[in-house]
Short mmCIF file of C-alpha atoms in Angstrom, two decimals:
data_model
loop_
_atom_site.label_atom_id
_atom_site.label_comp_id
_atom_site.label_asym_id
_atom_site.label_seq_id
_atom_site.Cartn_x
_atom_site.Cartn_y
_atom_site.Cartn_z
CA MET M 1 17.56 -18.30 -23.36
CA PRO M 2 17.64 -16.47 -20.26
CA THR M 3 14.46 -14.22 -19.67
CA GLN M 4 15.13 -10.58 -19.89
CA LEU M 5 13.35 -8.22 -17.54
CA SER M 6 12.79 -4.25 -17.90
CA HIS M 7 10.59 -1.57 -16.84
CA ARG M 8 8.89 1.55 -17.35
CA PRO M 9 6.08 3.58 -15.86
CA ALA M 10 2.68 2.50 -16.67
CA THR M 11 0.65 3.58 -19.52
CA VAL M 12 -3.78 3.93 -20.18
CA ALA M 13 -2.64 1.43 -23.40
CA ASP M 14 -0.96 -1.45 -20.43
CA LEU M 15 -4.61 -1.18 -18.93
CA ASP M 16 -5.83 -4.60 -20.71
CA ASP M 17 -3.20 -6.54 -20.16
CA LEU M 18 -2.79 -5.78 -16.55
CA VAL M 19 -6.52 -6.46 -15.82
CA GLY M 20 -6.33 -10.04 -16.93
CA PHE M 21 -3.27 -10.87 -14.37
CA PRO M 22 -5.52 -11.39 -11.28
CA GLN M 23 -6.93 -14.68 -11.83
CA SER M 24 -9.43 -15.43 -9.31
CA PRO M 25 -11.83 -12.69 -6.44
CA ASP M 26 -8.99 -14.08 -4.06
CA GLU M 27 -6.21 -12.42 -6.07
CA LEU M 28 -7.70 -9.65 -6.72
CA PHE M 29 -8.59 -8.84 -3.26
CA PHE M 30 -4.83 -9.79 -2.46
CA CYS M 31 -3.44 -7.11 -4.78
CA TYR M 32 -6.19 -4.38 -4.46
CA PRO M 33 -8.90 -5.07 -2.03
CA LYS M 34 -11.11 -2.77 -2.13
CA ALA M 35 -11.41 -3.76 -6.12
CA VAL M 36 -15.10 -5.52 -7.42
CA TRP M 37 -14.53 -8.80 -9.36
CA PRO M 38 -13.33 -9.01 -12.48
CA LEU M 39 -10.78 -6.61 -12.38
CA THR M 40 -11.94 -3.97 -15.01
CA VAL M 41 -9.75 -1.11 -16.77
CA GLY M 42 -11.83 1.57 -15.39
CA GLN M 43 -11.11 0.12 -11.42
CA LEU M 44 -7.34 0.19 -12.55
CA ALA M 45 -7.39 3.53 -14.11
CA ALA M 46 -9.33 4.84 -11.03
CA ALA M 47 -6.15 3.09 -8.74
CA MET M 48 -3.93 4.70 -11.01
CA ALA M 49 -5.08 8.08 -10.90
CA GLU M 50 -5.04 8.17 -7.01
CA ARG M 51 -1.57 6.38 -6.68
CA ARG M 52 1.73 7.08 -7.76
CA ASN M 53 4.73 5.49 -9.36
CA SER M 54 2.63 3.24 -11.23
CA SER M 55 4.76 0.76 -12.75
CA VAL M 56 5.06 -2.05 -15.60
CA VAL M 57 7.65 -4.84 -15.75
CA LEU M 58 8.41 -6.37 -18.83
CA LEU M 59 9.87 -9.54 -19.41
CA ASP M 60 10.81 -10.41 -23.03
CA GLY M 61 8.86 -7.51 -24.18
CA ARG M 62 5.29 -8.39 -22.50
CA PRO M 63 3.65 -6.33 -19.54
CA ALA M 64 4.37 -9.16 -16.80
CA GLY M 65 4.05 -7.03 -13.56
CA PHE M 66 2.55 -3.99 -12.14
CA ALA M 67 3.04 -1.93 -9.26
CA ASN M 68 2.40 1.44 -7.15
CA PHE M 69 2.49 3.23 -4.02
CA TYR M 70 -0.44 3.85 -2.30
CA GLN M 71 1.12 5.92 0.17
CA TRP M 72 4.18 7.96 -0.15
CA GLN M 73 5.54 10.63 2.78
CA HIS M 74 8.30 12.73 1.46
CA GLY M 75 11.44 11.45 3.59
CA GLU M 76 10.50 8.95 5.63
CA PHE M 77 8.53 5.93 3.73
CA CYS M 78 6.61 4.41 0.77
CA ALA M 79 3.83 1.84 1.35
CA LEU M 80 3.97 -0.74 -2.00
CA GLY M 81 0.81 -1.62 -3.59
CA ASN M 82 -1.60 -3.48 -6.57
CA LEU M 83 1.59 -5.46 -7.04
CA MET M 84 0.22 -8.18 -9.62
CA VAL M 85 2.59 -10.60 -11.99
CA ALA M 86 1.17 -12.15 -14.70
CA PRO M 87 0.13 -16.03 -14.75
CA TRP M 88 2.14 -16.94 -17.64
CA ALA M 89 5.06 -15.07 -16.18
CA ARG M 90 5.24 -16.24 -12.53
CA GLY M 91 8.24 -17.95 -11.05
CA HIS M 92 10.65 -16.05 -13.40
CA GLY M 93 11.55 -13.45 -10.94
CA VAL M 94 9.19 -10.74 -12.04
CA ALA M 95 8.03 -9.78 -8.30
CA ASN M 96 11.57 -10.01 -7.18
CA TYR M 97 12.46 -7.40 -9.67
CA LEU M 98 9.43 -5.15 -9.28
CA VAL M 99 10.03 -4.98 -5.67
CA GLY M 100 13.53 -3.79 -6.40
CA VAL M 101 12.11 -1.70 -9.30
CA MET M 102 9.89 -0.25 -6.43
CA GLU M 103 12.67 0.48 -3.87
CA GLN M 104 14.64 2.39 -6.05
CA GLN M 105 11.77 5.12 -6.86
CA ALA M 106 10.80 5.18 -3.26
CA ARG M 107 14.48 5.79 -2.33
CA GLU M 108 15.36 8.07 -5.38
CA HIS M 109 11.71 9.96 -6.22
CA TYR M 110 10.90 10.56 -2.45
CA GLN M 111 14.03 10.12 -0.11
CA ALA M 112 12.12 7.61 1.38
CA LYS M 113 13.77 5.67 4.26
CA LEU M 114 11.06 2.22 4.69
CA MET M 115 9.51 0.46 2.54
CA LYS M 116 6.42 -0.77 3.79
CA VAL M 117 4.22 -3.66 2.09
CA SER M 118 0.96 -5.30 3.20
CA CYS M 119 0.06 -8.77 3.04
CA PHE M 120 -3.18 -10.93 3.53
CA ASN M 121 -2.75 -14.18 5.18
CA ALA M 122 -3.78 -16.78 2.67
CA ASN M 123 -1.27 -14.92 -0.08
CA SER M 124 1.53 -17.64 0.54
CA ALA M 125 3.40 -16.19 -2.70
CA GLY M 126 3.23 -12.77 -0.73
CA LEU M 127 4.33 -14.04 2.54
CA LEU M 128 7.26 -15.79 1.31
CA LEU M 129 8.48 -13.54 -0.90
CA TYR M 130 8.57 -10.49 1.29
CA PRO M 131 10.77 -11.83 4.22
CA LYS M 132 13.22 -13.73 1.50
CA LEU M 133 13.47 -9.79 0.33
CA GLY M 134 14.86 -8.47 3.58
CA TYR M 135 11.17 -7.35 4.77
CA GLN M 136 10.30 -7.69 8.92
CA LEU M 137 6.99 -8.29 9.99
CA SER M 138 6.21 -4.82 11.96
CA GLY M 139 2.76 -5.42 12.39
CA LEU M 140 -1.11 -7.25 12.02
CA VAL M 141 -4.66 -5.76 11.67
CA GLU M 142 -7.83 -7.53 11.28
CA ARG M 143 -9.57 -6.92 7.87
CA ARG M 144 -12.17 -8.34 6.43
CA ASN M 145 -12.54 -10.21 2.86
CA GLN M 146 -14.63 -9.83 0.22
CA LEU M 147 -17.28 -12.35 1.88
CA ASN M 148 -16.92 -10.13 5.11
CA GLN M 149 -14.96 -12.89 6.83
CA ARG M 150 -12.12 -12.12 9.16
CA VAL M 151 -8.43 -11.74 7.74
CA ALA M 152 -5.14 -10.96 8.99
CA LEU M 153 -3.13 -8.16 7.56
CA LEU M 154 0.43 -8.81 7.43
CA GLN M 155 2.27 -5.79 7.93
CA PHE M 156 5.84 -5.74 6.62
CA SER M 157 9.02 -3.22 6.61
CA LYS M 158 12.09 -2.70 4.94
CA ALA M 159 14.79 -0.24 5.88
CA LEU M 160 15.91 1.69 2.66
#
């Protein structure tokens, strides 16, 4: 049976499911560098309150993915943030679908001409995903991880 993907705005009722998506301190760092392991409802609720267009992807009716915009400039760009996929839903196209949903929202709600995404050098899944979806490397900046080690944050962008 084919999997059924849909999406809707994220709600407070989703938080209990969503905080279980990151499976390690590294995974949490990749999707929410400012958060402290383990991800809590309070941390994610705070992110949702200061960000825009928090969205949930449902796979066969279950919350399977989440993302939002951490920057948005009307008529210019949106920056994708907090992208995370439930462990049980990985490999089912959730991230591809979710990025597409967020691109559509960037165009429709903000008339954005560009979508920006950032990905840490150790995040293989992200580094493989974004170029496949048409994103091109646009920058590289140094950051510090949760252990205060130097890491590279690769910046990608895509014309919408």
